[in-house]
Amino acid sequence: MSTVDVHLADTALLDELRKDVRDGLTADPKWLSPKYFYDALGSELFEQITVLPEYYPTRTERALLEEHALDVAEATESTMLIELGSGSSEKTKLLLSAGVKHGSLKTYVPQDVSISALEGAIEQIAQEFPALEVRGIVSDFTDTLHNLPGGDRRTIAFLGGTLGNLIPEEREEFLKAIADALDPGEYLLLGVGLVIDPKVLVPAYDDAAGVTAKFNRNVLSVINSRLGGNFDPDAFEHVALWNAEQEWIEMRLRATSPQEVYLADLDLHVHFEAGEDLRTEISAKFRPEGITAELAAAGFDVDHLWSDAESRFALILARKS
Ligand SMILES: C[S@@+](CC[C@H](N)C(=O)[O-])C[C@H]1O[C@@H](n2cnc3c(N)ncnc32)[C@H](O)[C@@H]1O
């Protein structure tokens, strides 16, 4: 059986978009929240990014899941897998197979802000795993986790390095909120990118085929269509750079000439100087000791930290203490 619960009223989402965009575009430097990338086209472009030769995170995390999915099922004996920001749920199938094989897993709860990604994923999962109950949730994970279903022996998965898209204060709050949503002895399975050579890191966010550039610029089209804006996406250049001090990748959109933008819905005029940047995403990378300490501060004990041979990505199984 599969169901989708929508906890994001269109009006609530629009109100939040209005507030975020006003805050971000009137700030200095200007910024936008990465959650607005994911309309139907944005979700599709993200899937294209995951198979690019430069984009090592997805294939590295997949290999870790192939190796350790059964270890996860055996360690957690979870009856319910809840996944935050589940997207296409493509890699998650490895966890679902292992949970079903182990005999414990009964329910999968994918959660995402993108209804198109969620619906596509649920249809596929329901076909491939007919014995599983699939309960999709459309909501914003930064807002509240109170919509997550209760159950015994739950694991919350948060994969794809999405934790790195939150700024450190949001991250701290978010990890605590996950811990609060769990009972002692339940688990968090976290996939995060590790700090590596920027020569490998930067091209993963600036691919030769230009798919990431398209994904990045798409956020301007999302704002145009939702807030009556007149951004010219082609007047902005995609920029990816490594911030060595913060240890995160920054994606930006750089105005190639002076721009006057008007957002009718907000009655807001925004001026960009030539060369001015708009930050659209951060993607923080972690060190094993750093993320272990952050998890401990939120109320988790790290039971396992699995990494690939080149230490590019980590899959962490943490138990709520
Ligand atoms: C980097 S992608 C990762 C997708 C998938 N977990 C993976 O590993 O390939 C981030 C996912 O989180 C979703 N997302 C981003 N911000 C969100 C938010 N605030 N609330 C819920 N979902 C969000 C996006 O729609 C997208 O599917």
Tab-separated table of C-alpha atoms and ligand atoms in Angstrom:
chain	number	residue	atom	x	y	z
A	1	MET	CA	0.000	0.000	0.000
A	2	SER	CA	1.326	3.511	-0.739
A	3	THR	CA	0.085	6.937	0.352
A	4	VAL	CA	1.286	10.559	0.114
A	5	ASP	CA	0.552	13.081	2.883
A	6	VAL	CA	1.047	16.712	1.938
A	7	HIS	CA	1.954	18.841	4.967
A	8	LEU	CA	2.986	21.849	2.926
A	9	ALA	CA	0.030	24.026	2.095
A	10	ASP	CA	0.814	25.954	-1.091
A	11	THR	CA	0.084	29.189	0.757
A	12	ALA	CA	2.521	28.340	3.586
A	13	LEU	CA	5.214	27.482	1.054
A	14	LEU	CA	4.588	30.692	-0.859
A	15	ASP	CA	4.684	32.779	2.333
A	16	GLU	CA	8.007	31.226	3.256
A	17	LEU	CA	9.382	31.713	-0.250
A	18	ARG	CA	8.325	35.380	-0.121
A	19	LYS	CA	10.045	35.911	3.224
A	20	ASP	CA	13.211	34.010	2.290
A	21	VAL	CA	13.576	35.756	-1.061
A	22	ARG	CA	13.007	39.215	0.420
A	23	ASP	CA	15.514	38.500	3.216
A	24	GLY	CA	18.079	37.019	0.852
A	25	LEU	CA	17.887	39.536	-1.982
A	26	THR	CA	17.999	42.559	0.336
A	27	ALA	CA	20.994	41.163	2.274
A	28	ASP	CA	24.606	42.041	1.594
A	29	PRO	CA	25.968	39.736	0.223
A	30	LYS	CA	22.821	38.377	-1.414
A	31	TRP	CA	21.739	34.753	-0.918
A	32	LEU	CA	18.928	32.299	-1.667
A	33	SER	CA	17.963	29.076	0.113
A	34	PRO	CA	18.903	25.878	-1.781
A	35	LYS	CA	15.527	24.296	-1.101
A	36	TYR	CA	14.046	26.412	-3.916
A	37	PHE	CA	16.128	24.603	-6.552
A	38	TYR	CA	13.768	21.672	-6.438
A	39	ASP	CA	10.790	22.318	-8.685
A	40	ALA	CA	10.093	19.469	-11.154
A	41	LEU	CA	12.880	20.621	-13.520
A	42	GLY	CA	15.316	21.192	-10.631
A	43	SER	CA	14.705	17.685	-9.261
A	44	GLU	CA	15.225	16.253	-12.759
A	45	LEU	CA	18.460	18.237	-13.229
A	46	PHE	CA	19.709	17.028	-9.833
A	47	GLU	CA	19.200	13.423	-11.008
A	48	GLN	CA	21.275	14.239	-14.113
A	49	ILE	CA	24.016	15.655	-11.865
A	50	THR	CA	24.185	12.430	-9.853
A	51	VAL	CA	25.423	10.479	-12.900
A	52	LEU	CA	27.970	13.030	-14.146
A	53	PRO	CA	31.572	11.755	-14.240
A	54	GLU	CA	32.745	14.629	-11.998
A	55	TYR	CA	30.024	14.083	-9.390
A	56	TYR	CA	31.694	11.459	-7.187
A	57	PRO	CA	29.358	11.768	-4.115
A	58	THR	CA	26.435	9.696	-5.419
A	59	ARG	CA	28.461	6.782	-6.746
A	60	THR	CA	30.699	6.766	-3.680
A	61	GLU	CA	27.744	6.747	-1.305
A	62	ARG	CA	26.053	4.062	-3.402
A	63	ALA	CA	29.144	1.838	-3.126
A	64	LEU	CA	29.135	2.326	0.663
A	65	LEU	CA	25.461	1.401	0.795
A	66	GLU	CA	26.080	-1.676	-1.373
A	67	GLU	CA	28.756	-2.756	1.073
A	68	HIS	CA	26.969	-1.928	4.320
A	69	ALA	CA	23.191	-1.995	3.803
A	70	LEU	CA	22.927	-5.420	5.428
A	71	ASP	CA	25.133	-4.273	8.327
A	72	VAL	CA	22.680	-1.412	8.826
A	73	ALA	CA	19.672	-3.761	8.807
A	74	GLU	CA	21.366	-6.146	11.248
A	75	ALA	CA	22.507	-3.405	13.620
A	76	THR	CA	19.220	-1.478	13.668
A	77	GLU	CA	16.639	-4.259	13.129
A	78	SER	CA	14.424	-1.375	12.080
A	79	THR	CA	10.795	-1.900	11.203
A	80	MET	CA	10.482	1.581	9.693
A	81	LEU	CA	12.903	3.557	7.523
A	82	ILE	CA	12.160	7.280	7.340
A	83	GLU	CA	14.202	9.202	4.777
A	84	LEU	CA	14.527	12.989	4.823
A	85	GLY	CA	15.081	14.759	1.483
A	86	SER	CA	14.617	11.395	-0.221
A	87	GLY	CA	14.490	12.747	-3.819
A	88	SER	CA	14.379	9.829	-6.270
A	89	SER	CA	15.086	7.264	-3.469
A	90	GLU	CA	17.386	5.594	-6.000
A	91	LYS	CA	20.180	4.560	-3.583
A	92	THR	CA	17.695	3.881	-0.812
A	93	LYS	CA	16.543	0.771	-2.648
A	94	LEU	CA	19.722	-0.868	-1.371
A	95	LEU	CA	18.606	-0.222	2.220
A	96	LEU	CA	15.080	-1.385	1.461
A	97	SER	CA	16.322	-4.647	-0.108
A	98	ALA	CA	18.558	-5.320	2.868
A	99	GLY	CA	15.798	-4.538	5.385
A	100	VAL	CA	13.347	-6.823	3.595
A	101	LYS	CA	15.966	-9.571	3.296
A	102	HIS	CA	16.731	-9.257	7.000
A	103	GLY	CA	13.001	-9.621	7.660
A	104	SER	CA	12.571	-6.607	9.933
A	105	LEU	CA	11.577	-3.761	7.592
A	106	LYS	CA	7.846	-3.185	7.098
A	107	THR	CA	7.440	0.522	6.288
A	108	TYR	CA	9.308	3.113	4.222
A	109	VAL	CA	8.548	6.804	4.757
A	110	PRO	CA	10.185	9.016	2.087
A	111	GLN	CA	9.961	12.759	2.843
A	112	ASP	CA	10.778	15.597	0.455
A	113	VAL	CA	9.816	19.161	-0.378
A	114	SER	CA	9.536	18.158	-4.065
A	115	ILE	CA	6.199	16.493	-4.756
A	116	SER	CA	7.254	15.475	-8.276
A	117	ALA	CA	10.365	13.658	-7.028
A	118	LEU	CA	8.394	11.981	-4.253
A	119	GLU	CA	5.554	10.765	-6.473
A	120	GLY	CA	7.949	9.289	-9.021
A	121	ALA	CA	9.925	7.526	-6.287
A	122	ILE	CA	6.864	6.118	-4.541
A	123	GLU	CA	5.481	4.651	-7.737
A	124	GLN	CA	8.746	2.809	-8.412
A	125	ILE	CA	9.251	1.621	-4.845
A	126	ALA	CA	5.678	0.338	-4.594
A	127	GLN	CA	6.291	-1.723	-7.758
A	128	GLU	CA	9.660	-3.062	-6.697
A	129	PHE	CA	8.791	-3.708	-3.045
A	130	PRO	CA	5.130	-4.784	-3.019
A	131	ALA	CA	5.369	-6.098	0.552
A	132	LEU	CA	6.441	-2.720	1.976
A	133	GLU	CA	4.030	-0.084	3.172
A	134	VAL	CA	5.181	3.235	1.605
A	135	ARG	CA	4.015	6.468	3.249
A	136	GLY	CA	5.309	9.564	1.462
A	137	ILE	CA	5.378	12.934	3.205
A	138	VAL	CA	5.649	16.267	1.392
A	139	SER	CA	7.046	18.742	3.900
A	140	ASP	CA	9.970	21.003	4.694
A	141	PHE	CA	12.442	19.248	6.975
A	142	THR	CA	13.904	22.487	8.295
A	143	ASP	CA	10.510	23.614	9.512
A	144	THR	CA	9.435	20.752	11.641
A	145	LEU	CA	9.902	17.037	11.986
A	146	HIS	CA	6.721	16.627	13.995
A	147	ASN	CA	4.871	15.074	11.065
A	148	LEU	CA	7.055	11.983	11.143
A	149	PRO	CA	5.176	8.830	12.063
A	150	GLY	CA	5.808	7.050	15.336
A	151	GLY	CA	6.769	3.409	15.478
A	152	ASP	CA	9.125	1.082	17.167
A	153	ARG	CA	12.729	0.610	16.017
A	154	ARG	CA	12.845	3.452	13.498
A	155	THR	CA	15.843	4.588	11.489
A	156	ILE	CA	15.958	8.068	9.967
A	157	ALA	CA	18.158	8.223	6.858
A	158	PHE	CA	19.568	11.530	5.640
A	159	LEU	CA	21.708	10.796	2.610
A	160	GLY	CA	23.353	12.527	-0.326
A	161	GLY	CA	25.366	14.994	1.750
A	162	THR	CA	22.229	17.158	2.115
A	163	LEU	CA	23.200	17.958	5.739
A	164	GLY	CA	26.025	20.049	4.246
A	165	ASN	CA	23.484	22.401	2.623
A	166	LEU	CA	22.527	23.781	6.039
A	167	ILE	CA	24.554	26.578	7.580
A	168	PRO	CA	26.238	25.476	10.848
A	169	GLU	CA	23.581	27.028	13.159
A	170	GLU	CA	20.762	25.391	11.156
A	171	ARG	CA	22.691	22.132	11.164
A	172	GLU	CA	23.041	22.107	14.939
A	173	GLU	CA	19.344	22.803	15.383
A	174	PHE	CA	18.414	20.237	12.761
A	175	LEU	CA	20.482	17.396	14.261
A	176	LYS	CA	18.893	18.139	17.638
A	177	ALA	CA	15.428	18.073	16.050
A	178	ILE	CA	16.190	14.649	14.544
A	179	ALA	CA	17.376	13.405	17.945
A	180	ASP	CA	14.178	14.757	19.531
A	181	ALA	CA	12.073	12.930	16.950
A	182	LEU	CA	13.709	9.603	17.866
A	183	ASP	CA	13.455	7.421	20.967
A	184	PRO	CA	16.641	6.229	22.699
A	185	GLY	CA	18.070	3.242	20.837
A	186	GLU	CA	16.655	4.334	17.456
A	187	TYR	CA	19.058	5.303	14.670
A	188	LEU	CA	20.177	8.010	12.287
A	189	LEU	CA	21.918	6.921	9.068
A	190	LEU	CA	23.773	9.910	7.699
A	191	GLY	CA	25.663	10.301	4.412
A	192	VAL	CA	28.125	13.215	4.313
A	193	GLY	CA	30.890	14.370	2.014
A	194	LEU	CA	34.368	14.564	3.564
A	195	VAL	CA	36.973	17.299	3.169
A	196	ILE	CA	39.104	16.337	0.170
A	197	ASP	CA	41.370	17.952	-2.397
A	198	PRO	CA	39.569	20.948	-3.967
A	199	LYS	CA	40.881	19.741	-7.346
A	200	VAL	CA	38.399	16.859	-7.082
A	201	LEU	CA	35.769	18.718	-5.097
A	202	VAL	CA	35.238	21.832	-7.219
A	203	PRO	CA	34.646	20.078	-10.587
A	204	ALA	CA	31.912	18.004	-8.890
A	205	TYR	CA	30.012	21.323	-8.606
A	206	ASP	CA	31.156	22.743	-11.941
A	207	ASP	CA	30.916	19.978	-14.513
A	208	ALA	CA	32.186	20.262	-18.068
A	209	ALA	CA	28.749	19.563	-19.585
A	210	GLY	CA	27.218	22.511	-17.724
A	211	VAL	CA	24.416	20.563	-16.014
A	212	THR	CA	25.189	22.036	-12.571
A	213	ALA	CA	25.185	25.519	-14.130
A	214	LYS	CA	21.710	24.827	-15.522
A	215	PHE	CA	20.562	23.502	-12.129
A	216	ASN	CA	21.931	26.616	-10.427
A	217	ARG	CA	20.325	29.091	-12.848
A	218	ASN	CA	17.008	27.253	-12.621
A	219	VAL	CA	16.449	28.771	-9.184
A	220	LEU	CA	16.009	32.150	-10.914
A	221	SER	CA	13.296	30.677	-13.153
A	222	VAL	CA	11.590	29.218	-10.065
A	223	ILE	CA	11.530	32.693	-8.516
A	224	ASN	CA	10.341	34.293	-11.758
A	225	SER	CA	7.409	31.924	-12.044
A	226	ARG	CA	6.422	31.912	-8.360
A	227	LEU	CA	6.976	35.574	-7.550
A	228	GLY	CA	6.346	37.299	-10.883
A	229	GLY	CA	10.028	38.109	-11.354
A	230	ASN	CA	11.975	39.145	-14.433
A	231	PHE	CA	15.422	37.682	-13.703
A	232	ASP	CA	17.309	36.932	-16.922
A	233	PRO	CA	18.989	33.614	-15.967
A	234	ASP	CA	21.364	33.931	-18.938
A	235	ALA	CA	22.776	37.157	-17.481
A	236	PHE	CA	24.203	35.167	-14.553
A	237	GLU	CA	27.279	32.989	-14.648
A	238	HIS	CA	27.551	29.794	-12.567
A	239	VAL	CA	30.374	29.905	-10.016
A	240	ALA	CA	31.551	27.105	-7.697
A	241	LEU	CA	34.340	27.774	-5.241
A	242	TRP	CA	35.927	26.125	-2.222
A	243	ASN	CA	35.794	28.176	0.961
A	244	ALA	CA	38.828	26.738	2.761
A	245	GLU	CA	38.113	28.539	6.013
A	246	GLN	CA	34.539	27.271	6.346
A	247	GLU	CA	35.337	23.989	4.566
A	248	TRP	CA	32.369	24.259	2.245
A	249	ILE	CA	31.683	24.575	-1.462
A	250	GLU	CA	29.757	27.701	-2.401
A	251	MET	CA	27.617	27.834	-5.481
A	252	ARG	CA	26.934	31.336	-6.666
A	253	LEU	CA	25.339	33.133	-9.580
A	254	ARG	CA	27.425	36.067	-10.786
A	255	ALA	CA	25.815	38.945	-12.701
A	256	THR	CA	27.769	39.338	-15.944
A	257	SER	CA	26.477	42.934	-16.386
A	258	PRO	CA	24.454	45.348	-14.205
A	259	GLN	CA	20.965	43.927	-13.623
A	260	GLU	CA	17.718	45.553	-12.525
A	261	VAL	CA	15.317	42.882	-11.358
A	262	TYR	CA	11.710	43.405	-10.300
A	263	LEU	CA	9.663	40.869	-8.335
A	264	ALA	CA	6.037	41.934	-8.789
A	265	ASP	CA	4.681	39.677	-6.047
A	266	LEU	CA	6.953	41.374	-3.499
A	267	ASP	CA	6.954	44.783	-5.177
A	268	LEU	CA	10.718	44.529	-4.785
A	269	HIS	CA	13.391	46.078	-7.005
A	270	VAL	CA	16.810	44.439	-6.794
A	271	HIS	CA	19.976	45.848	-8.308
A	272	PHE	CA	23.039	43.746	-9.144
A	273	GLU	CA	26.363	45.349	-9.960
A	274	ALA	CA	28.324	43.722	-12.787
A	275	GLY	CA	30.301	40.900	-11.152
A	276	GLU	CA	28.098	40.807	-8.045
A	277	ASP	CA	27.433	37.355	-6.606
A	278	LEU	CA	24.264	35.753	-5.321
A	279	ARG	CA	25.013	32.742	-3.083
A	280	THR	CA	22.607	29.917	-3.915
A	281	GLU	CA	24.028	26.947	-1.989
A	282	ILE	CA	26.677	25.878	0.422
A	283	SER	CA	27.762	22.258	0.567
A	284	ALA	CA	29.802	21.737	3.710
A	285	LYS	CA	32.321	18.911	3.841
A	286	PHE	CA	33.178	17.217	7.108
A	287	ARG	CA	36.016	15.612	9.016
A	288	PRO	CA	35.179	12.360	10.848
A	289	GLU	CA	36.081	13.813	14.271
A	290	GLY	CA	34.077	16.988	13.601
A	291	ILE	CA	30.848	15.300	12.552
A	292	THR	CA	31.186	12.744	15.380
A	293	ALA	CA	31.384	15.641	17.858
A	294	GLU	CA	28.390	17.393	16.255
A	295	LEU	CA	26.371	14.186	16.511
A	296	ALA	CA	27.416	13.702	20.141
A	297	ALA	CA	26.333	17.271	20.946
A	298	ALA	CA	22.915	16.518	19.426
A	299	GLY	CA	22.510	13.342	21.510
A	300	PHE	CA	23.858	10.562	19.268
A	301	ASP	CA	26.568	7.911	19.718
A	302	VAL	CA	28.334	6.971	16.493
A	303	ASP	CA	28.275	3.160	16.211
A	304	HIS	CA	29.829	2.988	12.729
A	305	LEU	CA	31.552	5.373	10.356
A	306	TRP	CA	32.182	3.727	7.019
A	307	SER	CA	34.260	5.459	4.388
A	308	ASP	CA	35.586	4.693	0.896
A	309	ALA	CA	39.259	3.953	0.154
A	310	GLU	CA	39.907	7.580	-0.856
A	311	SER	CA	38.039	9.003	2.189
A	312	ARG	CA	35.734	11.089	0.009
A	313	PHE	CA	32.440	10.233	1.644
A	314	ALA	CA	31.215	8.790	4.936
A	315	LEU	CA	28.177	6.737	5.845
A	316	ILE	CA	27.534	7.084	9.555
A	317	LEU	CA	25.257	4.974	11.722
A	318	ALA	CA	24.488	6.854	14.934
A	319	ARG	CA	22.296	5.707	17.832
A	320	LYS	CA	20.126	8.077	19.847
A	321	SER	CA	21.559	7.862	23.353
B	1	LIG	C1	21.103	16.914	-2.628
B	1	LIG	S1	19.502	16.274	-2.984
B	1	LIG	C2	19.677	14.602	-2.342
B	1	LIG	C3	18.618	13.652	-2.841
B	1	LIG	C4	18.775	12.202	-2.351
B	1	LIG	N1	18.638	12.097	-0.903
B	1	LIG	C5	20.113	11.655	-2.762
B	1	LIG	O1	20.872	11.258	-1.882
B	1	LIG	O2	20.378	11.578	-3.972
B	1	LIG	C6	18.532	17.071	-1.772
B	1	LIG	C7	17.095	16.586	-1.658
B	1	LIG	O3	16.497	17.197	-0.512
B	1	LIG	C8	15.277	17.839	-0.875
B	1	LIG	N2	15.188	19.039	-0.026
B	1	LIG	C9	15.996	20.136	-0.033
B	1	LIG	N3	15.642	20.998	0.937
B	1	LIG	C10	14.581	20.426	1.577
B	1	LIG	C11	13.774	20.824	2.671
B	1	LIG	N4	13.995	21.982	3.302
B	1	LIG	N5	12.792	19.988	3.101
B	1	LIG	C12	12.574	18.801	2.466
B	1	LIG	N6	13.304	18.372	1.413
B	1	LIG	C13	14.290	19.167	0.978
B	1	LIG	C14	15.379	18.142	-2.348
B	1	LIG	O4	14.108	18.222	-2.964
B	1	LIG	C15	16.198	16.963	-2.845
B	1	LIG	O5	15.390	15.867	-3.189
